[in-house]
GROMACS .gro file of C-alpha atoms in nm:
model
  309
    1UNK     CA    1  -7.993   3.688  -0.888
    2UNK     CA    2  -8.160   3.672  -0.549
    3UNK     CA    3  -7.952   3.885  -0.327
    4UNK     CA    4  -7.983   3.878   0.078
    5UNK     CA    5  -8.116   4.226   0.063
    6UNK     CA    6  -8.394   4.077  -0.146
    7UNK     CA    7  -8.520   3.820   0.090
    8UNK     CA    8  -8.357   3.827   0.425
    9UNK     CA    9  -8.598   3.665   0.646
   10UNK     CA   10  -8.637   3.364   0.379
   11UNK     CA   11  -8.389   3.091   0.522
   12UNK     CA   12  -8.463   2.932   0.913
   13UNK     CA   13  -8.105   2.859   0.972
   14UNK     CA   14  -7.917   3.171   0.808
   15UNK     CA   15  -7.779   3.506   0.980
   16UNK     CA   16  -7.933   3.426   1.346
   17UNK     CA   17  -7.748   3.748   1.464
   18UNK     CA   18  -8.022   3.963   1.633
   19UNK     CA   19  -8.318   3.807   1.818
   20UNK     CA   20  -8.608   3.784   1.597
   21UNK     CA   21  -8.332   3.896   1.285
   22UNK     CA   22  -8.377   4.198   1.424
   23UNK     CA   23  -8.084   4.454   1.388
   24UNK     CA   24  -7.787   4.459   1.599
   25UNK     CA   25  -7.787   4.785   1.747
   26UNK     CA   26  -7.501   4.841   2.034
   27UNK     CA   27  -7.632   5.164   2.105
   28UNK     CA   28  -7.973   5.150   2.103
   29UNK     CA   29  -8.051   5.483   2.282
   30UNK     CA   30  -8.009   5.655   1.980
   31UNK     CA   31  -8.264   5.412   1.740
   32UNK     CA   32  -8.617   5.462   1.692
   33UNK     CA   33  -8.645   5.142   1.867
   34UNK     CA   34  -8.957   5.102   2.128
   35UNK     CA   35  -8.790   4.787   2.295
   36UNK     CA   36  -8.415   4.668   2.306
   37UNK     CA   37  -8.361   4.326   2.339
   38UNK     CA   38  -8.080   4.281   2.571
   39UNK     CA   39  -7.861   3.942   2.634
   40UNK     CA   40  -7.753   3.899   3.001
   41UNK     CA   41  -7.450   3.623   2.974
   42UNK     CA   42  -7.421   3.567   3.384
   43UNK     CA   43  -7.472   3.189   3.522
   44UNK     CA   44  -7.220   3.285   3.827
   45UNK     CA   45  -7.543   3.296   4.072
   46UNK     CA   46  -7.644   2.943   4.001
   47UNK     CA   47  -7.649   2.691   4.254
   48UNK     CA   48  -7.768   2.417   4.031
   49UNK     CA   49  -7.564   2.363   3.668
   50UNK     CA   50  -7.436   2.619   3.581
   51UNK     CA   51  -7.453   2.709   3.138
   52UNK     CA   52  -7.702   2.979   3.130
   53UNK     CA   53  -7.433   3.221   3.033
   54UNK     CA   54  -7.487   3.086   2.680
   55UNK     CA   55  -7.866   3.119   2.711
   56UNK     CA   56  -7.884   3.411   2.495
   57UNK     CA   57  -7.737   3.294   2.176
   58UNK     CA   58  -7.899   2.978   2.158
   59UNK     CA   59  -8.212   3.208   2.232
   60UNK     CA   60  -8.133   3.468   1.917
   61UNK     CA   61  -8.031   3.116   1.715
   62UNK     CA   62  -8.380   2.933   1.770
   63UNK     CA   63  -8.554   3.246   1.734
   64UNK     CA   64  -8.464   3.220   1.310
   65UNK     CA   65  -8.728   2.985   1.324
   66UNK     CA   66  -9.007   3.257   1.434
   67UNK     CA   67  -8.905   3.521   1.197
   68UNK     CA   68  -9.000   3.414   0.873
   69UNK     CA   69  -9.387   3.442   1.020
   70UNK     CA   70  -9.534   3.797   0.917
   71UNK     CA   71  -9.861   3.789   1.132
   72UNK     CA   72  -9.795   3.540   1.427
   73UNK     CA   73 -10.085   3.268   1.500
   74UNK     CA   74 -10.297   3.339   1.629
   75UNK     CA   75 -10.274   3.727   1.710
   76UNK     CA   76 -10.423   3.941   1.442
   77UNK     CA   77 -10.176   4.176   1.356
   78UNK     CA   78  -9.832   4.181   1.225
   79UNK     CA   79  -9.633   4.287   1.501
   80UNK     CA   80  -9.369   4.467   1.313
   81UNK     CA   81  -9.640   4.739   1.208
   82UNK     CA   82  -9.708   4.804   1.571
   83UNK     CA   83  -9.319   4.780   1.712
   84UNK     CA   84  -8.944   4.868   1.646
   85UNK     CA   85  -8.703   4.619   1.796
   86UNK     CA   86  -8.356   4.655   1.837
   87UNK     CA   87  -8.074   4.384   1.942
   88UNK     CA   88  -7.814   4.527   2.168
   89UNK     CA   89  -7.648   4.232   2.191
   90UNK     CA   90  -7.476   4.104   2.498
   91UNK     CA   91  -7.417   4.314   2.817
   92UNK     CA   92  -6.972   4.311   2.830
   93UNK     CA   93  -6.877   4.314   3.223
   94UNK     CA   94  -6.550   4.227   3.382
   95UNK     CA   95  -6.534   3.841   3.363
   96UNK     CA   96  -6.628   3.688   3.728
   97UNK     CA   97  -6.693   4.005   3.863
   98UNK     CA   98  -7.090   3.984   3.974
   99UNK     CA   99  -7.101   4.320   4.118
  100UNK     CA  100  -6.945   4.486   3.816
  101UNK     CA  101  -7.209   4.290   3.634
  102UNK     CA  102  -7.504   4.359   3.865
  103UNK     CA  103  -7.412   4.770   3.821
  104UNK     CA  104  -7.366   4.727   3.427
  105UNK     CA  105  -7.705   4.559   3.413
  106UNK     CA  106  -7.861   4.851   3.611
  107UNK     CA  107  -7.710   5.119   3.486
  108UNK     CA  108  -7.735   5.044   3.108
  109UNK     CA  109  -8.098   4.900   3.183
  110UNK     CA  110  -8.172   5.256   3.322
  111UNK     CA  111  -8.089   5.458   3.065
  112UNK     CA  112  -8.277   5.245   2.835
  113UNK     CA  113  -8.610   5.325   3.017
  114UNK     CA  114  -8.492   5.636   3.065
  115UNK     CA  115  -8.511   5.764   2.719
  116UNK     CA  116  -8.885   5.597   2.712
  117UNK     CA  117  -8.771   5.257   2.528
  118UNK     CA  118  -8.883   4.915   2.711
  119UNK     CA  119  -8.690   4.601   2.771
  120UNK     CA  120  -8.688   4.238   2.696
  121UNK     CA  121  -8.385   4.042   2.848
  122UNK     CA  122  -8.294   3.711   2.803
  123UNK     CA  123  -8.100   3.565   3.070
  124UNK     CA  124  -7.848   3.447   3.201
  125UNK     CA  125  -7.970   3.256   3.539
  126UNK     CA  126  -8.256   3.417   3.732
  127UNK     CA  127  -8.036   3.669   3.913
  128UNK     CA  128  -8.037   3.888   3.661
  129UNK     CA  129  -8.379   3.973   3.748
  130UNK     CA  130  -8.281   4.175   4.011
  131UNK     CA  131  -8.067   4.476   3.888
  132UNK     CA  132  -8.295   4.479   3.642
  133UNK     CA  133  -8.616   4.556   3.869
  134UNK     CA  134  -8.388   4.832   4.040
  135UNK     CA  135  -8.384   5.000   3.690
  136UNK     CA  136  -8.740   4.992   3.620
  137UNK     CA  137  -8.845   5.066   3.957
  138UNK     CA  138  -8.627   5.389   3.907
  139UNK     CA  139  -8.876   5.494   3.585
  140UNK     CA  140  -9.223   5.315   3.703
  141UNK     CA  141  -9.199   5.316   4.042
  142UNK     CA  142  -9.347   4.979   4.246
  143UNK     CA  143  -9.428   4.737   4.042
  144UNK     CA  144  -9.652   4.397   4.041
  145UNK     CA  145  -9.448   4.071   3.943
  146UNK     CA  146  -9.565   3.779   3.745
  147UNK     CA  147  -9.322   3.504   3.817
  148UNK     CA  148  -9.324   3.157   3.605
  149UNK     CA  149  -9.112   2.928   3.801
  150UNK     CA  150  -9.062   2.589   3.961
  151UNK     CA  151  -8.885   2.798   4.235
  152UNK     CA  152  -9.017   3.105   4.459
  153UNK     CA  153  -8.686   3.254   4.438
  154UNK     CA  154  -8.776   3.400   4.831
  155UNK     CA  155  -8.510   3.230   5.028
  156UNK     CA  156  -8.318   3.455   5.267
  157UNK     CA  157  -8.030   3.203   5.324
  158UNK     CA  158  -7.846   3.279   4.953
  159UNK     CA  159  -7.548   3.511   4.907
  160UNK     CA  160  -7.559   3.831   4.799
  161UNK     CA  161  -7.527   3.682   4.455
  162UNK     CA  162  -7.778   3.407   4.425
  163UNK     CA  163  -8.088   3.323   4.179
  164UNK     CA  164  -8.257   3.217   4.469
  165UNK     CA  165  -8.282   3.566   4.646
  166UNK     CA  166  -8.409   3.814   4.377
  167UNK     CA  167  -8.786   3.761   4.526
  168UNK     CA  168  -8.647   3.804   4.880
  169UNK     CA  169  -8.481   4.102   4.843
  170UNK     CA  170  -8.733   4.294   4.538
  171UNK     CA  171  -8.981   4.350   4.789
  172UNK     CA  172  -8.786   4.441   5.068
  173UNK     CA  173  -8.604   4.738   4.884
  174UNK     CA  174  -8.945   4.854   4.762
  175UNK     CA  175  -8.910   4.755   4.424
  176UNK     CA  176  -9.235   4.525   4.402
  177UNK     CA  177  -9.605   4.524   4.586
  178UNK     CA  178  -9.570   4.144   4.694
  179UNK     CA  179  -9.947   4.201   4.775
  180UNK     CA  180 -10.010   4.240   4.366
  181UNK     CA  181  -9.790   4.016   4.254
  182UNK     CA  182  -9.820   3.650   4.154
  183UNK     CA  183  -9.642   3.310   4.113
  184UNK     CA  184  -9.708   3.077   3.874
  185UNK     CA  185  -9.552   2.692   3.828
  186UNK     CA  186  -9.424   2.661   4.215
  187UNK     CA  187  -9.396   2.325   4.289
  188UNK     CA  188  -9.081   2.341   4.566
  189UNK     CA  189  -9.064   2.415   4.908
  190UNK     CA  190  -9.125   2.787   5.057
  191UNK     CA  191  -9.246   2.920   5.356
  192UNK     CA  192  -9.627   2.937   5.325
  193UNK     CA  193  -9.681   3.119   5.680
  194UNK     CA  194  -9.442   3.467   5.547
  195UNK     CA  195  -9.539   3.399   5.180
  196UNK     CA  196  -9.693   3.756   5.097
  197UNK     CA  197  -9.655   3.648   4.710
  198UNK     CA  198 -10.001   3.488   4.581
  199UNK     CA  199  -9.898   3.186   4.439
  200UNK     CA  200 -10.094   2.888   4.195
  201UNK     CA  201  -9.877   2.608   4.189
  202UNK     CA  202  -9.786   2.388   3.913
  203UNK     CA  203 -10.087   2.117   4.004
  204UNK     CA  204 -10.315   2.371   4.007
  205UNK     CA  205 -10.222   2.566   3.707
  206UNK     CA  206 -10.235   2.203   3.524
  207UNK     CA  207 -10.540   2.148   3.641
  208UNK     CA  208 -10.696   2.535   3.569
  209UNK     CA  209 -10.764   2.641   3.262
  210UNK     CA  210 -10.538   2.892   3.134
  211UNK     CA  211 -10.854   3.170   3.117
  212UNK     CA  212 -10.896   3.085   3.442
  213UNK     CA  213 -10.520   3.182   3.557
  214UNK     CA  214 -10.553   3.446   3.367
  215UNK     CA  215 -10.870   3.574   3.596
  216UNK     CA  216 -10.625   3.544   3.894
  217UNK     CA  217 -10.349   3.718   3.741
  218UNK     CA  218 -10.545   4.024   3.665
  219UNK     CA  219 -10.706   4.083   3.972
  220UNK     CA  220 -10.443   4.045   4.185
  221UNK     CA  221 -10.190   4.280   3.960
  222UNK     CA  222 -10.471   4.524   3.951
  223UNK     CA  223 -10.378   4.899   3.893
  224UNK     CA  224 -10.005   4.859   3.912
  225UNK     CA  225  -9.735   4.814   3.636
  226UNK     CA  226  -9.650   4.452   3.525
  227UNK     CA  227  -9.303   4.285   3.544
  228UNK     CA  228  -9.278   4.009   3.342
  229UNK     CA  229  -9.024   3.754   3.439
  230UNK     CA  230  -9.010   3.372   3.296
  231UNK     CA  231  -8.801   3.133   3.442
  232UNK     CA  232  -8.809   2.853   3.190
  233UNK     CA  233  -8.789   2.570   3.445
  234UNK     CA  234  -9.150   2.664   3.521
  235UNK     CA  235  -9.241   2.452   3.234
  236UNK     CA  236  -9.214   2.087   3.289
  237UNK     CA  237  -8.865   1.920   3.151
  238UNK     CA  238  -9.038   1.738   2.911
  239UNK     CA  239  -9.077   2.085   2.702
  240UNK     CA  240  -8.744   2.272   2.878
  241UNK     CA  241  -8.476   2.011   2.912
  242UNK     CA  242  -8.168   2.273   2.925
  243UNK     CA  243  -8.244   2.419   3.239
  244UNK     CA  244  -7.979   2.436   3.546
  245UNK     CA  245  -8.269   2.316   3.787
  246UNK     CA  246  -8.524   2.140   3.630
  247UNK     CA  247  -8.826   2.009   3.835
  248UNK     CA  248  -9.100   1.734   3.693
  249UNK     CA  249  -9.410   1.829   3.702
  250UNK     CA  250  -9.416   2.213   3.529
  251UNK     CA  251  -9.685   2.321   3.266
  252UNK     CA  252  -9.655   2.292   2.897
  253UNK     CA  253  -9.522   2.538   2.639
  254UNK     CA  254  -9.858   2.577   2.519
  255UNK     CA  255 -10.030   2.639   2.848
  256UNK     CA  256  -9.774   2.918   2.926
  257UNK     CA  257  -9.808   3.102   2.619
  258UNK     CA  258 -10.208   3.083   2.620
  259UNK     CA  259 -10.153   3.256   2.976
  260UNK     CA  260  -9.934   3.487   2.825
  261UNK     CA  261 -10.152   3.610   2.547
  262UNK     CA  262 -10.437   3.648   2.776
  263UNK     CA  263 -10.259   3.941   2.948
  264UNK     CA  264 -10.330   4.164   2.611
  265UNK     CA  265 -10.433   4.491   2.725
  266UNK     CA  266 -10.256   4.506   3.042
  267UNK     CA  267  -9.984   4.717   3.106
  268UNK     CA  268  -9.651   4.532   3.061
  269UNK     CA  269  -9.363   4.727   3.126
  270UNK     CA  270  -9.060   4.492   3.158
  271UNK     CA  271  -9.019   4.176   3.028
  272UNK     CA  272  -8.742   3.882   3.078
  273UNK     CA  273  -8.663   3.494   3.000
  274UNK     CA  274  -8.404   3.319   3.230
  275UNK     CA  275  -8.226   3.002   3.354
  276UNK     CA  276  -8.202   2.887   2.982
  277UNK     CA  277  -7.875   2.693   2.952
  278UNK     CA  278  -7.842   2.511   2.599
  279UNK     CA  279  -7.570   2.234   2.743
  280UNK     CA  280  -7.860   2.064   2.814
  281UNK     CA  281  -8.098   2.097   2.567
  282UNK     CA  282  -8.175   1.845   2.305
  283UNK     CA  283  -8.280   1.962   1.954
  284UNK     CA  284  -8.289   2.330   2.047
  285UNK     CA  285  -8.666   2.270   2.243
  286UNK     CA  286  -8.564   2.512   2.524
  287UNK     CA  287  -8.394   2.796   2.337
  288UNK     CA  288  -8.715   2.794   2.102
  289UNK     CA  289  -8.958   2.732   2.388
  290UNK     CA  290  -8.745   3.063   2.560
  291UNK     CA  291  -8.758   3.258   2.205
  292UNK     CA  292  -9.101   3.182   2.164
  293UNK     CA  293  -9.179   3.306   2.509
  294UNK     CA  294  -9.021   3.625   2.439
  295UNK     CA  295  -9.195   3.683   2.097
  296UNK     CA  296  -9.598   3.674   2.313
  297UNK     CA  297  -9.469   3.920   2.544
  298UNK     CA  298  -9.357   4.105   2.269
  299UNK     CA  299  -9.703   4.091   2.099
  300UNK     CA  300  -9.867   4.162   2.449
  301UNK     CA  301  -9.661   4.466   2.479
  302UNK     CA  302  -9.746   4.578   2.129
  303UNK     CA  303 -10.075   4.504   2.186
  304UNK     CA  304 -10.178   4.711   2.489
  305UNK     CA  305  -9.967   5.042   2.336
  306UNK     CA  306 -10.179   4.971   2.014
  307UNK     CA  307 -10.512   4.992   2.206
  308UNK     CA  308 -10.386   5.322   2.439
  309UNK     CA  309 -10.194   5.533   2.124
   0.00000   0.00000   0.00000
């Protein structure tokens, strides 16, 4: 008889507990692990619909349909030969209490990087990006910032809780070099004349090639340590439907991850997926688009700590 143990990856709908069907670990400190996924179930910053809360699940449930794939197309190496993952599940904070959540996220994100594991979060609305830089900017130091997004995320205006303030506010407590860091998808208003961000807006990213973006990315990150943060409205609705703010006019799914697996062999340190919010998804195409997202940075990662071992 063919027993779970026997063939656990072999179903695409069964035991969708960890991302990836990865193991649940809730305290991943003490694992050999060399990133912990981490779920971030906060939507209470969202000025659009709210649903993102659930984001994470529907991200660990699409992601069965990844893990049955032992070399993923079309990188040339199976990734679990090259990385532990752990799960640890969903951050627990005191229901509608953002600032308890906001020092959860740091402090548990901090002792993560602490004992020399990285990080990929799935959010959760794009707040969440922001304790999350004050952790790694506590082991790395300043940081560049890739940003995918429809939004820059810069406005001063928001509350102190509001996913459309974490860009404002990284730079200003020293977190991130806005002068090496990038945005990539923009297509809403922002103040060009105080915009120190570089940014390639979604026409032009449709219209570039993704080498091409790539080019732009590298240069302008230069030296510094990558932050990796993916708002999944920067791809058009077409391909992300169950987004709280969705704008027309984003990039494809494949366009993303083609930039995304051009960054192999630069030096990602931190990596997150937000704003996914399965209410409004239709046949799971954002939660996969989101897991999918997550699984190239994962391969990036792997693939620049390959090179430098």
């Amino acid at each position: 008889m063919t027993t779970i143990a026997d063939k656990p990856d072999y179903s695409l709908y069964s035991n969708a507990f960890g991302y990836l069907r990865q193991p649940l670990d809730f305290n991943p400190l003490k694992s050999d692990a060399d990133v912990v996924v981490l779920g971030l179930p906060f939507d209470m910053a969202t000025t659009g619909r709210s649903g993102g809360r659930m984001g994470p699940g529907a991200i660990r449930q699409a992601s069965v349909n990844l893990a049955w794939e032992d070399t993923r197309w079309p990188w040339d190496f199976k990734l679990s030969e090259h990385l532990n993952i752990v799960d640890a599940g969903d951050l627990v904070y005191d229901c509608g209490d953002s600032a308890d959540f906001t020092q959860r996220v740091e402090e548990f994100a901090t002792a993560i990087l602490a004992s020399g594991k990285a990080m990929l979060s799935f959010g959760g609305d794009h707040f969440v990006t922001l304790p999350l830089l004050r952790a790694h900017h506590k082991t790395h130091g300043k940081m560049a910032l890739l940003h995918f997004d429809a939004h820059t995320d810069t406005y001063s205006q928001g509350s102190q809780y509001d996913h459309g303030t974490m860009f404002f506010h990284a730079p200003n407590e020293g977190l991130i070099d806005a002068s090496h860091s990038i945005q990539i998808g923009i297509r809403t208003e922002y103040n060009r004349d105080v915009h120190d961000f570089k940014v390639i807006d979604a026409a032009s990213a449709n219209e570039l090639s993704a080498d091409d973006i790539v080019a732009q990315i590298i240069d302008r990150i230069g030296d510094l340590p990558l932050y990796i943060t993916f708002d999944i409205d920067c791809l058009d609705p077409a391909f992300a439907p169950g987004t709280g703010t969705p704008v027309c006019g984003g990039l494809t799914s494949d366009k993303a991850m083609k930039i995304i697996r051009g960054l192999a062999g630069v030096k990602v340190i931190g990596m997150d997926v937000v704003e996914v919010a399965p209410a409004y998804d239709h046949a799971e195409i954002t939660a996969l688009a989101g897991a999918t997202l997550g699984l190239e940075m994962l391969h990036v990662w792997a693939e620049f700590n390959k090179r430098n071992r």
